[in-house]
Tab-separated table of C-alpha atoms in Angstrom:
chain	number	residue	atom	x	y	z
A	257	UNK	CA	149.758	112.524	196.184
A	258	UNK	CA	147.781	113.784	199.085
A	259	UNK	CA	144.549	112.116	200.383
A	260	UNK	CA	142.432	114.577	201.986
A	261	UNK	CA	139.256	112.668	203.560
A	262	UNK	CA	136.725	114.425	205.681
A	263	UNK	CA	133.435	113.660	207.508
A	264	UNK	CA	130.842	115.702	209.323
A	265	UNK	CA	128.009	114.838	211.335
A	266	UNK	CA	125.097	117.616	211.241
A	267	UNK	CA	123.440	119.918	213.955
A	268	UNK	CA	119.963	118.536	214.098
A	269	UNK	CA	118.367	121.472	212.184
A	270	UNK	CA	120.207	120.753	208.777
A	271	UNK	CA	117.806	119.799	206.174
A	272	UNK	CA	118.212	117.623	203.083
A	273	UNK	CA	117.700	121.208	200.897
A	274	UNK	CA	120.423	122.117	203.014
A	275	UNK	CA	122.615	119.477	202.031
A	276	UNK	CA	122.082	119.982	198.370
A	277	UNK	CA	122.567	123.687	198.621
A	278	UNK	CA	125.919	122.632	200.610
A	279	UNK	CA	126.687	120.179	198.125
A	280	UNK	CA	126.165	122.310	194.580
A	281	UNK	CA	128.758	124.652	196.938
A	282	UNK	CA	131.236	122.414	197.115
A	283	UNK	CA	131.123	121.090	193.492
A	284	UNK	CA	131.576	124.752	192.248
A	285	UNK	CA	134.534	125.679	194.837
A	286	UNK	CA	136.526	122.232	193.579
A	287	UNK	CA	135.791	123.057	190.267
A	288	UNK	CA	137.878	126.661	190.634
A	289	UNK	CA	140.570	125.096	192.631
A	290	UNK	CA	142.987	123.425	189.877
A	291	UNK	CA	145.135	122.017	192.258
A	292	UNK	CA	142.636	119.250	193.521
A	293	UNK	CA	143.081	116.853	190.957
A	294	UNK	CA	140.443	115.019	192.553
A	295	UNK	CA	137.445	115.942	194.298
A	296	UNK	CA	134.162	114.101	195.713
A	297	UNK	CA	131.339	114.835	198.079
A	298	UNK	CA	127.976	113.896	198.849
A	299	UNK	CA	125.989	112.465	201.910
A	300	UNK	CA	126.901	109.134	203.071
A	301	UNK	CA	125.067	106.782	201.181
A	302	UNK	CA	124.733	104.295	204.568
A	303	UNK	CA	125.845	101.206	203.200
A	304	UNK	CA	126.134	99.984	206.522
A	305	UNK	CA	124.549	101.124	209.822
A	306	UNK	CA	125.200	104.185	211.559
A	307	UNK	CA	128.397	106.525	210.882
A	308	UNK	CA	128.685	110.254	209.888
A	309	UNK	CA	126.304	112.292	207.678
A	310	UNK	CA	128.820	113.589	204.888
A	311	UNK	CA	132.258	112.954	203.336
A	312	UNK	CA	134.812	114.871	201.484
A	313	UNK	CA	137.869	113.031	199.274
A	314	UNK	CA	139.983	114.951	197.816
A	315	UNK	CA	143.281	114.832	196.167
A	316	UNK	CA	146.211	116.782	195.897
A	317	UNK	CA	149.798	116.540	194.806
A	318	UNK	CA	151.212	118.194	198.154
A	319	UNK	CA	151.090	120.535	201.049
A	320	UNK	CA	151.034	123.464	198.572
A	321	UNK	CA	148.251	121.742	196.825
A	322	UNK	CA	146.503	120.905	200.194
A	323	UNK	CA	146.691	124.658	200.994
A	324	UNK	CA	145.741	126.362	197.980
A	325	UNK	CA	142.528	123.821	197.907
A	326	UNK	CA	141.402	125.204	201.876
A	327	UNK	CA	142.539	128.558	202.081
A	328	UNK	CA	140.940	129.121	198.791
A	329	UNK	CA	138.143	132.044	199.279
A	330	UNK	CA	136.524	129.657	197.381
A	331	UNK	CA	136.783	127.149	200.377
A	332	UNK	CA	136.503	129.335	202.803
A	333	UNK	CA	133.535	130.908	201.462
A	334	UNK	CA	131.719	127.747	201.548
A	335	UNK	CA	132.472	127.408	205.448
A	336	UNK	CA	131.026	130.998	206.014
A	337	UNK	CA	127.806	129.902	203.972
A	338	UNK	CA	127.248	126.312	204.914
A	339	UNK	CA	129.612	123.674	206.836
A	340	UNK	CA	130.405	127.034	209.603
A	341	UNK	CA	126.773	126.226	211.117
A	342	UNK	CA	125.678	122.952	209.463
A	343	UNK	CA	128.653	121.010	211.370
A	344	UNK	CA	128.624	119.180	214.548
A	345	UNK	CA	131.213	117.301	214.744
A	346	UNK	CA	134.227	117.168	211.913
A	347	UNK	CA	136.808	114.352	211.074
A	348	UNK	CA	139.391	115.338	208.717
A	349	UNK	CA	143.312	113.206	207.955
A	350	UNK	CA	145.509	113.811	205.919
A	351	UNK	CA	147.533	110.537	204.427
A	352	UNK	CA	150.406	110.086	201.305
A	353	UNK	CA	148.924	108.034	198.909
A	354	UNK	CA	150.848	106.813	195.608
A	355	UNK	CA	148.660	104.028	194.818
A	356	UNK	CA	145.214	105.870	193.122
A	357	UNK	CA	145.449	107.915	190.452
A	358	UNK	CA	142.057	109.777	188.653
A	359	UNK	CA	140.268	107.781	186.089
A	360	UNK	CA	138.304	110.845	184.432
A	361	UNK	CA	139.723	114.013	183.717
A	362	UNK	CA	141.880	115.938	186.033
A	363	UNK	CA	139.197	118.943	186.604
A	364	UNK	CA	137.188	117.677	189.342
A	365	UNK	CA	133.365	116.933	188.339
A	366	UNK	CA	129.983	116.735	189.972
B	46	UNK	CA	132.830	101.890	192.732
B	47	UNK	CA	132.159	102.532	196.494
B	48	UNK	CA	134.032	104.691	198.539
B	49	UNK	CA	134.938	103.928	202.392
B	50	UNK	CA	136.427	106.364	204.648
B	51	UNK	CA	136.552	105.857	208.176
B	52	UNK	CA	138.691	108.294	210.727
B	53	UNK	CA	139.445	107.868	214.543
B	54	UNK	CA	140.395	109.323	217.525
B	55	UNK	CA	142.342	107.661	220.290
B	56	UNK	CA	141.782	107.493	223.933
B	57	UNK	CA	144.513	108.716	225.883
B	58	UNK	CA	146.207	105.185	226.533
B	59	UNK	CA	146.852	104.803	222.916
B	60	UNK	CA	150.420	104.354	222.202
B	61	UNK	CA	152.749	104.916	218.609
B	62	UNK	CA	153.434	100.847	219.340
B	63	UNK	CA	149.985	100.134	219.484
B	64	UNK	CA	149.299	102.699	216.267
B	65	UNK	CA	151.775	100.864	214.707
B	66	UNK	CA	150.509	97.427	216.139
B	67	UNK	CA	147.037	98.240	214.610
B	68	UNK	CA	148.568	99.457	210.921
B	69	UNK	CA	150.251	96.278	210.560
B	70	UNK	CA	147.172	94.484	211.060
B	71	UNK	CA	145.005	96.361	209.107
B	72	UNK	CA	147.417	96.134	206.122
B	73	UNK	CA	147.447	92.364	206.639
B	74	UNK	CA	143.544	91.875	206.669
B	75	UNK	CA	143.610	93.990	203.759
B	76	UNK	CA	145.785	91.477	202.472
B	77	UNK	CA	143.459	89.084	202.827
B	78	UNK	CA	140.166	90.647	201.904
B	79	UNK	CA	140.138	90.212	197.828
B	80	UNK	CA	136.870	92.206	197.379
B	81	UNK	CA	139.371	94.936	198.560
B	82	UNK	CA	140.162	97.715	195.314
B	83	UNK	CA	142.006	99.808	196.981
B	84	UNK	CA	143.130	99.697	200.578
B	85	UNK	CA	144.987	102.365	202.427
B	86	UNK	CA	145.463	103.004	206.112
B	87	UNK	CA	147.541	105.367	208.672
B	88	UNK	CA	148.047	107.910	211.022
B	89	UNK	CA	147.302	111.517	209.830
B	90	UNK	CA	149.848	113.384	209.073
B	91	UNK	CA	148.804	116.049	209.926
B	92	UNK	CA	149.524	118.646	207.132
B	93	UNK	CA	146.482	120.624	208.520
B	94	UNK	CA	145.805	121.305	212.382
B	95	UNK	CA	143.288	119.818	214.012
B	96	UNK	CA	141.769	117.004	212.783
B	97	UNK	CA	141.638	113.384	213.588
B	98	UNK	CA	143.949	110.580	214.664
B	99	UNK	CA	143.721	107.713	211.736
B	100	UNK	CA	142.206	107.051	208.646
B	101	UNK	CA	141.075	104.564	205.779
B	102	UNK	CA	140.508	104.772	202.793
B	103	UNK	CA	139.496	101.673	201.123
B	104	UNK	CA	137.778	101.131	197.671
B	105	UNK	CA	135.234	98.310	196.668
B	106	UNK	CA	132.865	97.244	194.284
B	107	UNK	CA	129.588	97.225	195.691
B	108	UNK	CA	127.683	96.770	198.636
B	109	UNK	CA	129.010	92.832	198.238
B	110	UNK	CA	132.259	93.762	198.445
B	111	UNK	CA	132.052	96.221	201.273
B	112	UNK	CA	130.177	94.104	203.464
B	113	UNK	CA	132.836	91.013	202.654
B	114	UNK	CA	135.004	93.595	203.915
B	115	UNK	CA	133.747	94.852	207.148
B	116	UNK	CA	132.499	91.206	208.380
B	117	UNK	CA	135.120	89.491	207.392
B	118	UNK	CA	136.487	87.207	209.937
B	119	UNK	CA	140.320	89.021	209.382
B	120	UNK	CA	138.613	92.684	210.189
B	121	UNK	CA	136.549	91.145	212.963
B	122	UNK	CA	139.519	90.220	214.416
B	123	UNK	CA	141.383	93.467	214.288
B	124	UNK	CA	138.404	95.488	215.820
B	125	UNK	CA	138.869	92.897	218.794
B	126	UNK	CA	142.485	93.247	219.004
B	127	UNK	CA	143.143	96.818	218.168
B	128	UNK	CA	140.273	99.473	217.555
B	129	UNK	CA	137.379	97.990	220.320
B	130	UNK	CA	139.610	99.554	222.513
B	131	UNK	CA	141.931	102.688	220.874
B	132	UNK	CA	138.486	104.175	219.883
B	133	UNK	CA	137.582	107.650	221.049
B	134	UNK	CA	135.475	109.049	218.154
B	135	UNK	CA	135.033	106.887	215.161
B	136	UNK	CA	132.903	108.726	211.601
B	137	UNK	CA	132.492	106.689	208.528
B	138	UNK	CA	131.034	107.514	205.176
B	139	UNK	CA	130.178	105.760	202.027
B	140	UNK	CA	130.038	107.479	198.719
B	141	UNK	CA	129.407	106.193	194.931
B	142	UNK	CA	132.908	106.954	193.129
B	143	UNK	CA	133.195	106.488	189.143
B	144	UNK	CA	136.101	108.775	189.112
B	145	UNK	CA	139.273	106.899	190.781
B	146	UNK	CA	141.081	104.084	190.035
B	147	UNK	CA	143.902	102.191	191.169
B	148	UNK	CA	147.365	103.053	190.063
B	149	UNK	CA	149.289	100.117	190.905
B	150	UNK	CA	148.391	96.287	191.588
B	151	UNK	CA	144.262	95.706	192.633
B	152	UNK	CA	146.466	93.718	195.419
B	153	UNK	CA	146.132	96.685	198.543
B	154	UNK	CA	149.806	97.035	199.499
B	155	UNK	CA	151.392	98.436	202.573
């Protein structure tokens, strides 16, 4: 399995509508990629002080996966719409997990 | 369920010893920290281009659990030795997960 986590920090004219347009964008685009067998993003809910604005987690089985998910024209249609102006800076790794598997069903969910 | 992920860059000084010097660490004070879910921790690997250094994933409770976490005296002690220093860029996000659990032992593993 393939963790994909990624975190953005915002251009100072992104609004919160903004965010939930981005966000509805994303939950659609997971939901026609079948090879993310995991997917979750939202704003960071600021348990603690400071750090980024948003966070992606998705998972895949492998590089094919990892592919398929962001060269979708799903994907990439949500960059030309949203995250290709919204984003100041970006954070994204890539790490082999074995150790978490999905505890709902494999289509990703809002 | 709450969600961490944090990702670095390095300054330029960083070494693979001292990448390796701070993973070791890490997966000790993850070790240690029982509040800890799910821990996970490494260098990207970089099945994408671009993109930063490290990252963590680590799963918890609550805010309880998070915060046990982050001020604990073991992760205290690794931002001292390790990542005060081998810091360029540092995002972290929290987000509310229902949808992942953990496949093998709650104990976070190497």
């Amino acid at each position: 399995m393939i963790v994909h986590l990624a975190s953005f920090t915002w251009t100072p004219e992104v609004t919160a509508a903004d965010v939930a347009g981005l966000t509805e964008s994303l939950t659609a685009m997971a939901a026609a990629v079948p090879e993310l067998r995991y997917y979750q993003c939202g704003e960071n809910v600021r348990l603690r002080p400071g750090g980024a604005d948003y966070g992606v987690l998705a998972l895949v089985d492998d590089q094919a996966g990892l592919d398929a998910y962001l060269d979708s024209e799903a994907h990439k249609q949500v960059y030309a719409d949203w995250l290709s102006w919204m984003i100041d800076t970006r954070h994204a790794v890539q790490l082999e997990s074995d150790g978490l598997s999905v505890a709902r069903s494999e289509q990703p969910e809002n």
